């Protein structure tokens, strides 16, 4: 259930304690309970104070990792650069509801893909947890396809690997072939495909099982107009079935057309979360400032937006 708090939206969700945490900093796996799963307006994904910090070498300064003086001297004597912290995601809390199509935007290096990998379970955050009603499906990650096999055989293999009944696979195969929109190339070995053709095939396989939580990271950018239209229609079907989509894109027209809500991240910080038209308009103005070299003005705008953003709060509800 979603209510309004003094500081922002308050999301009520249950964790009965026996479920652990889904892709938390301490590992483990957890899902929201069956009552939340059945609630049409309940959260499908809850991101609870998630942060991700990488330690990387840098010659240009930054937030240097503290090390003992002898180690620092030794690294300097050996000509090795210092180690600094890269804060990819900064204490992010969000709730994505059933039936939402949420776009994630931001310039390169803003933490969008890192966040998607955390939600998909491809990496554990430095701190925080992610809860979900089902296992998230990230396009191109959950199923491994075989380059030597044809596109049609890969669709069959991918569906069977996801636990589908062979008879059901045979029934839906024509629909999946149509979604992939590969024409005669569906009979070619996948190793002969371009990156765009391979993306079409992976999309068809990933959406074959009607995933409850689908993650698309620049998934439609490699396709042509025909594929984008069919892909959008398929994602609309997923939304209608009370599923949700997390969608990363740099194409604002695509975001405005497809998304019901947009989250803007910049260097790991949450700047805006709301109506697609409002968020993308502010984002485009911000990027124009950067393109014109007005870095100070852009930084002031960022600080203004961060001070005004309405942050989600989580409140655990016990049965």
mmCIF file of C-alpha atoms in Angstrom:
data_model
loop_
_atom_site.group_PDB
_atom_site.id
_atom_site.type_symbol
_atom_site.label_atom_id
_atom_site.label_comp_id
_atom_site.label_asym_id
_atom_site.label_seq_id
_atom_site.Cartn_x
_atom_site.Cartn_y
_atom_site.Cartn_z
ATOM 1 C CA UNK A 1 0.000 0.000 0.000
ATOM 2 C CA UNK A 2 1.222 3.495 -0.780
ATOM 3 C CA UNK A 3 0.536 6.407 1.554
ATOM 4 C CA UNK A 4 1.896 9.916 1.859
ATOM 5 C CA UNK A 5 4.358 10.827 4.575
ATOM 6 C CA UNK A 6 5.716 14.205 5.616
ATOM 7 C CA UNK A 7 8.871 13.756 3.576
ATOM 8 C CA UNK A 8 7.492 11.760 0.669
ATOM 9 C CA UNK A 9 5.714 8.562 -0.347
ATOM 10 C CA UNK A 10 5.658 5.825 2.282
ATOM 11 C CA UNK A 11 5.663 2.256 0.988
ATOM 12 C CA UNK A 12 4.244 -0.490 3.216
ATOM 13 C CA UNK A 13 5.569 -3.987 2.538
ATOM 14 C CA UNK A 14 5.944 -7.235 4.424
ATOM 15 C CA UNK A 15 9.044 -9.308 5.063
ATOM 16 C CA UNK A 16 8.150 -12.197 7.346
ATOM 17 C CA UNK A 17 11.744 -12.654 8.458
ATOM 18 C CA UNK A 18 12.074 -16.160 7.065
ATOM 19 C CA UNK A 19 12.710 -14.891 3.551
ATOM 20 C CA UNK A 20 16.039 -13.098 4.016
ATOM 21 C CA UNK A 21 16.870 -10.453 1.414
ATOM 22 C CA UNK A 22 16.916 -10.406 -2.352
ATOM 23 C CA UNK A 23 20.408 -9.516 -3.612
ATOM 24 C CA UNK A 24 21.308 -7.656 -0.417
ATOM 25 C CA UNK A 25 24.742 -6.574 0.724
ATOM 26 C CA UNK A 26 24.897 -9.794 2.759
ATOM 27 C CA UNK A 27 23.722 -12.008 -0.113
ATOM 28 C CA UNK A 28 20.623 -14.182 0.187
ATOM 29 C CA UNK A 29 17.306 -14.236 -1.613
ATOM 30 C CA UNK A 30 13.854 -12.984 -0.687
ATOM 31 C CA UNK A 31 10.498 -12.209 -2.250
ATOM 32 C CA UNK A 32 7.547 -10.167 -1.081
ATOM 33 C CA UNK A 33 4.783 -12.365 0.283
ATOM 34 C CA UNK A 34 1.802 -13.771 -1.624
ATOM 35 C CA UNK A 35 -0.560 -11.064 -0.370
ATOM 36 C CA UNK A 36 1.654 -8.377 -1.914
ATOM 37 C CA UNK A 37 2.049 -10.468 -5.076
ATOM 38 C CA UNK A 38 -1.708 -10.462 -5.587
ATOM 39 C CA UNK A 39 -2.235 -6.773 -4.864
ATOM 40 C CA UNK A 40 -2.626 -4.988 -8.197
ATOM 41 C CA UNK A 41 -1.231 -1.772 -6.785
ATOM 42 C CA UNK A 42 1.325 -3.320 -4.444
ATOM 43 C CA UNK A 43 5.066 -2.983 -4.974
ATOM 44 C CA UNK A 44 6.706 -5.438 -7.355
ATOM 45 C CA UNK A 45 10.261 -4.248 -6.565
ATOM 46 C CA UNK A 46 11.454 -2.439 -3.440
ATOM 47 C CA UNK A 47 14.951 -0.901 -3.490
ATOM 48 C CA UNK A 48 15.870 -0.291 0.142
ATOM 49 C CA UNK A 49 18.728 2.174 0.803
ATOM 50 C CA UNK A 50 20.955 0.623 -1.871
ATOM 51 C CA UNK A 51 24.486 1.925 -2.360
ATOM 52 C CA UNK A 52 27.247 0.642 -4.630
ATOM 53 C CA UNK A 53 30.862 1.773 -4.211
ATOM 54 C CA UNK A 54 33.757 0.600 -6.367
ATOM 55 C CA UNK A 55 37.419 1.023 -5.484
ATOM 56 C CA UNK A 56 39.397 1.961 -8.601
ATOM 57 C CA UNK A 57 42.829 3.391 -9.347
ATOM 58 C CA UNK A 58 42.918 7.021 -10.481
ATOM 59 C CA UNK A 59 45.595 9.496 -11.508
ATOM 60 C CA UNK A 60 43.239 12.465 -11.312
ATOM 61 C CA UNK A 61 42.458 12.605 -7.611
ATOM 62 C CA UNK A 62 39.135 11.938 -5.933
ATOM 63 C CA UNK A 63 37.816 10.334 -2.763
ATOM 64 C CA UNK A 64 40.989 8.407 -1.956
ATOM 65 C CA UNK A 65 40.692 5.167 -0.003
ATOM 66 C CA UNK A 66 42.538 5.413 3.305
ATOM 67 C CA UNK A 67 45.486 3.016 3.503
ATOM 68 C CA UNK A 68 48.366 2.713 6.008
ATOM 69 C CA UNK A 69 51.216 5.142 5.359
ATOM 70 C CA UNK A 70 53.738 2.396 4.423
ATOM 71 C CA UNK A 71 51.354 1.064 1.776
ATOM 72 C CA UNK A 72 50.798 4.563 0.386
ATOM 73 C CA UNK A 73 54.556 5.206 0.236
ATOM 74 C CA UNK A 74 55.188 1.835 -1.410
ATOM 75 C CA UNK A 75 52.545 2.484 -4.065
ATOM 76 C CA UNK A 76 54.032 5.916 -4.733
ATOM 77 C CA UNK A 77 57.572 4.493 -4.978
ATOM 78 C CA UNK A 78 56.370 1.871 -7.455
ATOM 79 C CA UNK A 79 54.621 4.514 -9.532
ATOM 80 C CA UNK A 80 51.169 3.112 -8.885
ATOM 81 C CA UNK A 81 48.220 5.540 -8.798
ATOM 82 C CA UNK A 82 46.149 5.898 -5.618
ATOM 83 C CA UNK A 83 42.931 3.979 -5.107
ATOM 84 C CA UNK A 84 39.764 6.112 -5.013
ATOM 85 C CA UNK A 85 36.095 5.395 -4.352
ATOM 86 C CA UNK A 86 33.639 5.504 -7.227
ATOM 87 C CA UNK A 87 30.149 5.895 -5.767
ATOM 88 C CA UNK A 88 28.001 4.394 -8.512
ATOM 89 C CA UNK A 89 24.741 4.423 -6.500
ATOM 90 C CA UNK A 90 24.176 6.600 -3.431
ATOM 91 C CA UNK A 91 21.669 5.427 -0.799
ATOM 92 C CA UNK A 92 18.787 4.912 -3.237
ATOM 93 C CA UNK A 93 15.288 3.969 -2.059
ATOM 94 C CA UNK A 94 12.527 3.327 -4.607
ATOM 95 C CA UNK A 95 9.401 1.219 -4.993
ATOM 96 C CA UNK A 96 8.209 0.029 -8.403
ATOM 97 C CA UNK A 97 4.551 -0.977 -8.423
ATOM 98 C CA UNK A 98 2.669 -3.688 -10.284
ATOM 99 C CA UNK A 99 1.827 -2.523 -13.801
ATOM 100 C CA UNK A 100 4.334 0.344 -13.871
ATOM 101 C CA UNK A 101 6.695 0.998 -16.770
ATOM 102 C CA UNK A 102 9.544 2.923 -15.148
ATOM 103 C CA UNK A 103 12.203 4.607 -17.231
ATOM 104 C CA UNK A 104 15.686 5.239 -15.828
ATOM 105 C CA UNK A 105 17.571 8.092 -17.463
ATOM 106 C CA UNK A 106 20.843 9.923 -16.870
ATOM 107 C CA UNK A 107 24.118 10.671 -18.559
ATOM 108 C CA UNK A 108 26.736 7.925 -18.906
ATOM 109 C CA UNK A 109 28.227 6.864 -15.584
ATOM 110 C CA UNK A 110 25.131 7.760 -13.565
ATOM 111 C CA UNK A 111 24.642 4.284 -12.103
ATOM 112 C CA UNK A 112 21.661 3.159 -14.195
ATOM 113 C CA UNK A 113 23.151 -0.090 -15.449
ATOM 114 C CA UNK A 114 24.751 -0.795 -12.071
ATOM 115 C CA UNK A 115 21.347 -0.472 -10.430
ATOM 116 C CA UNK A 116 19.758 -2.773 -13.028
ATOM 117 C CA UNK A 117 22.467 -5.380 -12.400
ATOM 118 C CA UNK A 118 21.795 -5.194 -8.664
ATOM 119 C CA UNK A 119 18.041 -5.632 -9.147
ATOM 120 C CA UNK A 120 18.690 -8.522 -11.558
ATOM 121 C CA UNK A 121 20.959 -10.203 -9.007
ATOM 122 C CA UNK A 122 24.103 -9.925 -11.126
ATOM 123 C CA UNK A 123 25.939 -8.168 -8.286
ATOM 124 C CA UNK A 124 25.449 -7.486 -4.596
ATOM 125 C CA UNK A 125 25.260 -3.859 -3.431
ATOM 126 C CA UNK A 126 27.795 -2.452 -0.995
ATOM 127 C CA UNK A 127 24.888 -1.757 1.352
ATOM 128 C CA UNK A 128 21.105 -2.018 1.265
ATOM 129 C CA UNK A 129 18.713 -4.617 -0.086
ATOM 130 C CA UNK A 130 16.305 -5.242 -2.960
ATOM 131 C CA UNK A 131 12.996 -7.060 -2.449
ATOM 132 C CA UNK A 132 10.837 -8.438 -5.266
ATOM 133 C CA UNK A 133 7.690 -10.459 -5.877
ATOM 134 C CA UNK A 134 9.474 -12.704 -8.378
ATOM 135 C CA UNK A 135 12.874 -13.290 -9.938
ATOM 136 C CA UNK A 136 13.667 -10.290 -12.176
ATOM 137 C CA UNK A 137 14.415 -11.121 -15.811
ATOM 138 C CA UNK A 138 17.135 -8.976 -17.394
ATOM 139 C CA UNK A 139 17.236 -9.145 -21.166
ATOM 140 C CA UNK A 140 20.189 -11.200 -22.408
ATOM 141 C CA UNK A 141 21.237 -12.342 -18.933
ATOM 142 C CA UNK A 142 18.844 -14.986 -17.641
ATOM 143 C CA UNK A 143 19.163 -17.375 -20.589
ATOM 144 C CA UNK A 144 22.355 -18.339 -22.445
ATOM 145 C CA UNK A 145 21.868 -18.927 -26.150
ATOM 146 C CA UNK A 146 24.044 -21.092 -28.420
ATOM 147 C CA UNK A 147 25.729 -19.241 -31.323
ATOM 148 C CA UNK A 148 26.007 -22.390 -33.466
ATOM 149 C CA UNK A 149 22.247 -23.039 -33.405
ATOM 150 C CA UNK A 150 19.633 -21.323 -35.533
ATOM 151 C CA UNK A 151 17.445 -18.577 -34.157
ATOM 152 C CA UNK A 152 14.412 -20.880 -34.083
ATOM 153 C CA UNK A 153 16.290 -23.586 -32.168
ATOM 154 C CA UNK A 154 17.620 -20.980 -29.748
ATOM 155 C CA UNK A 155 14.076 -19.799 -29.048
ATOM 156 C CA UNK A 156 13.053 -23.385 -28.282
ATOM 157 C CA UNK A 157 16.137 -23.950 -26.138
ATOM 158 C CA UNK A 158 15.715 -20.673 -24.264
ATOM 159 C CA UNK A 159 12.061 -21.387 -23.495
ATOM 160 C CA UNK A 160 12.815 -24.917 -22.277
ATOM 161 C CA UNK A 161 15.663 -23.589 -20.124
ATOM 162 C CA UNK A 162 13.126 -21.328 -18.421
ATOM 163 C CA UNK A 163 11.002 -24.341 -17.480
ATOM 164 C CA UNK A 164 8.323 -24.116 -20.158
ATOM 165 C CA UNK A 165 6.469 -27.221 -21.322
ATOM 166 C CA UNK A 166 7.582 -28.393 -24.820
ATOM 167 C CA UNK A 167 3.976 -28.388 -26.060
ATOM 168 C CA UNK A 168 3.500 -24.821 -24.852
ATOM 169 C CA UNK A 169 6.746 -23.806 -26.564
ATOM 170 C CA UNK A 170 5.449 -25.262 -29.820
ATOM 171 C CA UNK A 171 2.189 -23.306 -29.429
ATOM 172 C CA UNK A 172 3.792 -19.917 -28.844
ATOM 173 C CA UNK A 173 6.743 -20.358 -31.230
ATOM 174 C CA UNK A 174 5.054 -18.546 -34.167
ATOM 175 C CA UNK A 175 4.287 -15.568 -31.895
ATOM 176 C CA UNK A 176 7.885 -15.411 -30.658
ATOM 177 C CA UNK A 177 9.232 -15.628 -34.204
ATOM 178 C CA UNK A 178 6.962 -12.721 -35.160
ATOM 179 C CA UNK A 179 8.192 -10.656 -32.174
ATOM 180 C CA UNK A 180 11.814 -11.297 -33.148
ATOM 181 C CA UNK A 181 11.013 -10.074 -36.692
ATOM 182 C CA UNK A 182 14.057 -11.787 -38.218
ATOM 183 C CA UNK A 183 12.407 -13.069 -41.415
ATOM 184 C CA UNK A 184 14.347 -15.892 -43.062
ATOM 185 C CA UNK A 185 17.283 -15.189 -40.737
ATOM 186 C CA UNK A 186 15.387 -17.070 -38.026
ATOM 187 C CA UNK A 187 16.781 -20.229 -39.699
ATOM 188 C CA UNK A 188 20.389 -18.970 -39.741
ATOM 189 C CA UNK A 189 22.937 -19.818 -37.030
ATOM 190 C CA UNK A 190 22.959 -17.114 -34.376
ATOM 191 C CA UNK A 191 26.703 -16.523 -34.878
ATOM 192 C CA UNK A 192 25.795 -14.960 -38.241
ATOM 193 C CA UNK A 193 23.557 -12.362 -36.595
ATOM 194 C CA UNK A 194 24.368 -8.697 -36.152
ATOM 195 C CA UNK A 195 24.146 -7.254 -32.634
ATOM 196 C CA UNK A 196 20.690 -5.876 -33.435
ATOM 197 C CA UNK A 197 19.432 -9.223 -34.703
ATOM 198 C CA UNK A 198 20.776 -11.001 -31.615
ATOM 199 C CA UNK A 199 19.049 -8.429 -29.401
ATOM 200 C CA UNK A 200 15.729 -9.166 -31.133
ATOM 201 C CA UNK A 201 16.142 -12.877 -30.490
ATOM 202 C CA UNK A 202 17.037 -12.365 -26.820
ATOM 203 C CA UNK A 203 14.046 -10.092 -26.361
ATOM 204 C CA UNK A 204 11.692 -12.728 -27.760
ATOM 205 C CA UNK A 205 13.138 -15.398 -25.454
ATOM 206 C CA UNK A 206 13.201 -13.152 -22.372
ATOM 207 C CA UNK A 207 9.534 -12.200 -22.744
ATOM 208 C CA UNK A 208 8.292 -15.684 -23.652
ATOM 209 C CA UNK A 209 7.387 -16.589 -20.066
ATOM 210 C CA UNK A 210 5.466 -13.379 -19.298
ATOM 211 C CA UNK A 211 8.042 -12.224 -16.734
ATOM 212 C CA UNK A 212 6.624 -10.416 -13.730
ATOM 213 C CA UNK A 213 9.646 -8.103 -13.589
ATOM 214 C CA UNK A 214 11.402 -7.317 -16.864
ATOM 215 C CA UNK A 215 14.616 -5.260 -17.029
ATOM 216 C CA UNK A 216 15.556 -3.684 -20.361
ATOM 217 C CA UNK A 217 18.895 -1.858 -20.513
ATOM 218 C CA UNK A 218 19.051 -0.071 -23.891
ATOM 219 C CA UNK A 219 17.323 -3.167 -25.294
ATOM 220 C CA UNK A 220 15.365 -1.475 -28.082
ATOM 221 C CA UNK A 221 18.091 0.920 -29.218
ATOM 222 C CA UNK A 222 19.668 -1.659 -31.546
ATOM 223 C CA UNK A 223 16.423 -2.445 -33.375
ATOM 224 C CA UNK A 224 14.653 -0.820 -36.290
ATOM 225 C CA UNK A 225 11.175 0.728 -36.248
ATOM 226 C CA UNK A 226 9.455 -2.612 -36.887
ATOM 227 C CA UNK A 227 11.152 -4.286 -33.920
ATOM 228 C CA UNK A 228 10.564 -1.308 -31.619
ATOM 229 C CA UNK A 229 6.844 -1.326 -32.454
ATOM 230 C CA UNK A 230 6.495 -5.046 -31.795
ATOM 231 C CA UNK A 231 8.663 -4.808 -28.685
ATOM 232 C CA UNK A 232 6.534 -1.990 -27.297
ATOM 233 C CA UNK A 233 3.367 -3.976 -27.940
ATOM 234 C CA UNK A 234 4.825 -6.990 -26.101
ATOM 235 C CA UNK A 235 5.833 -4.859 -23.119
ATOM 236 C CA UNK A 236 2.340 -3.353 -23.009
ATOM 237 C CA UNK A 237 0.996 -6.904 -22.672
ATOM 238 C CA UNK A 238 3.350 -7.539 -19.747
ATOM 239 C CA UNK A 239 2.108 -4.393 -18.018
ATOM 240 C CA UNK A 240 -1.516 -5.393 -18.523
ATOM 241 C CA UNK A 241 -0.803 -8.684 -16.747
ATOM 242 C CA UNK A 242 0.270 -6.733 -13.611
ATOM 243 C CA UNK A 243 3.931 -7.117 -14.446
ATOM 244 C CA UNK A 244 6.372 -4.213 -14.365
ATOM 245 C CA UNK A 245 9.182 -3.052 -16.624
ATOM 246 C CA UNK A 246 12.415 -1.258 -15.642
ATOM 247 C CA UNK A 247 13.681 0.451 -18.772
ATOM 248 C CA UNK A 248 17.030 2.196 -19.313
ATOM 249 C CA UNK A 249 17.307 4.467 -22.355
ATOM 250 C CA UNK A 250 19.036 7.594 -23.670
ATOM 251 C CA UNK A 251 16.247 8.245 -26.188
ATOM 252 C CA UNK A 252 13.893 10.721 -24.536
ATOM 253 C CA UNK A 253 11.157 10.417 -27.169
ATOM 254 C CA UNK A 254 11.065 6.679 -26.517
ATOM 255 C CA UNK A 255 10.948 7.248 -22.745
ATOM 256 C CA UNK A 256 8.091 9.754 -23.000
ATOM 257 C CA UNK A 257 6.100 7.450 -25.280
ATOM 258 C CA UNK A 258 6.483 4.227 -23.311
ATOM 259 C CA UNK A 259 6.986 5.046 -19.626
ATOM 260 C CA UNK A 260 4.407 5.752 -16.934
ATOM 261 C CA UNK A 261 7.108 7.142 -14.615
ATOM 262 C CA UNK A 262 10.722 8.253 -14.982
ATOM 263 C CA UNK A 263 13.624 8.143 -12.513
ATOM 264 C CA UNK A 264 16.595 10.427 -13.229
ATOM 265 C CA UNK A 265 19.970 9.444 -11.777
ATOM 266 C CA UNK A 266 23.140 11.503 -12.001
ATOM 267 C CA UNK A 267 26.468 10.197 -10.696
ATOM 268 C CA UNK A 268 24.614 7.835 -8.411
ATOM 269 C CA UNK A 269 22.272 10.488 -6.974
ATOM 270 C CA UNK A 270 18.487 10.619 -7.381
ATOM 271 C CA UNK A 271 17.523 13.935 -9.012
ATOM 272 C CA UNK A 272 13.892 13.398 -10.037
ATOM 273 C CA UNK A 273 11.217 10.719 -9.879
ATOM 274 C CA UNK A 274 7.878 11.425 -11.472
ATOM 275 C CA UNK A 275 5.933 12.309 -14.610
ATOM 276 C CA UNK A 276 7.811 11.401 -17.830
ATOM 277 C CA UNK A 277 7.195 14.764 -19.542
ATOM 278 C CA UNK A 278 8.379 16.819 -16.549
ATOM 279 C CA UNK A 279 11.439 14.697 -15.796
ATOM 280 C CA UNK A 280 12.649 14.407 -19.394
ATOM 281 C CA UNK A 281 12.151 18.156 -19.956
ATOM 282 C CA UNK A 282 14.369 18.971 -16.952
ATOM 283 C CA UNK A 283 16.908 16.372 -18.043
ATOM 284 C CA UNK A 284 17.176 17.754 -21.571
ATOM 285 C CA UNK A 285 17.653 21.287 -20.211
ATOM 286 C CA UNK A 286 20.379 19.979 -17.879
ATOM 287 C CA UNK A 287 22.187 18.206 -20.724
ATOM 288 C CA UNK A 288 22.043 21.360 -22.866
ATOM 289 C CA UNK A 289 23.801 23.242 -20.057
ATOM 290 C CA UNK A 290 26.551 20.625 -19.990
ATOM 291 C CA UNK A 291 26.864 20.578 -23.790
ATOM 292 C CA UNK A 292 27.297 24.362 -23.769
ATOM 293 C CA UNK A 293 30.059 24.107 -21.184
ATOM 294 C CA UNK A 294 27.972 25.676 -18.406
ATOM 295 C CA UNK A 295 29.131 23.166 -15.815
ATOM 296 C CA UNK A 296 28.627 25.475 -12.830
ATOM 297 C CA UNK A 297 25.055 26.266 -13.860
ATOM 298 C CA UNK A 298 24.376 22.554 -14.368
ATOM 299 C CA UNK A 299 25.782 21.760 -10.929
ATOM 300 C CA UNK A 300 23.581 24.401 -9.321
ATOM 301 C CA UNK A 301 20.578 22.926 -11.098
ATOM 302 C CA UNK A 302 21.528 19.470 -9.850
ATOM 303 C CA UNK A 303 21.750 20.678 -6.265
ATOM 304 C CA UNK A 304 18.383 22.416 -6.605
ATOM 305 C CA UNK A 305 16.715 19.275 -7.911
ATOM 306 C CA UNK A 306 18.277 17.111 -5.203
ATOM 307 C CA UNK A 307 16.969 19.471 -2.523
ATOM 308 C CA UNK A 308 13.445 19.296 -3.956
ATOM 309 C CA UNK A 309 13.172 15.583 -4.792
ATOM 310 C CA UNK A 310 10.468 13.724 -2.871
ATOM 311 C CA UNK A 311 12.122 10.604 -1.494
ATOM 312 C CA UNK A 312 10.389 7.311 -0.834
ATOM 313 C CA UNK A 313 10.313 6.006 2.717
ATOM 314 C CA UNK A 314 9.786 2.356 3.620
ATOM 315 C CA UNK A 315 7.767 1.103 6.538
ATOM 316 C CA UNK A 316 7.712 -2.597 7.356
ATOM 317 C CA UNK A 317 4.277 -3.993 8.170
ATOM 318 C CA UNK A 318 3.990 -7.105 10.332
ATOM 319 C CA UNK A 319 1.053 -9.454 9.948
#
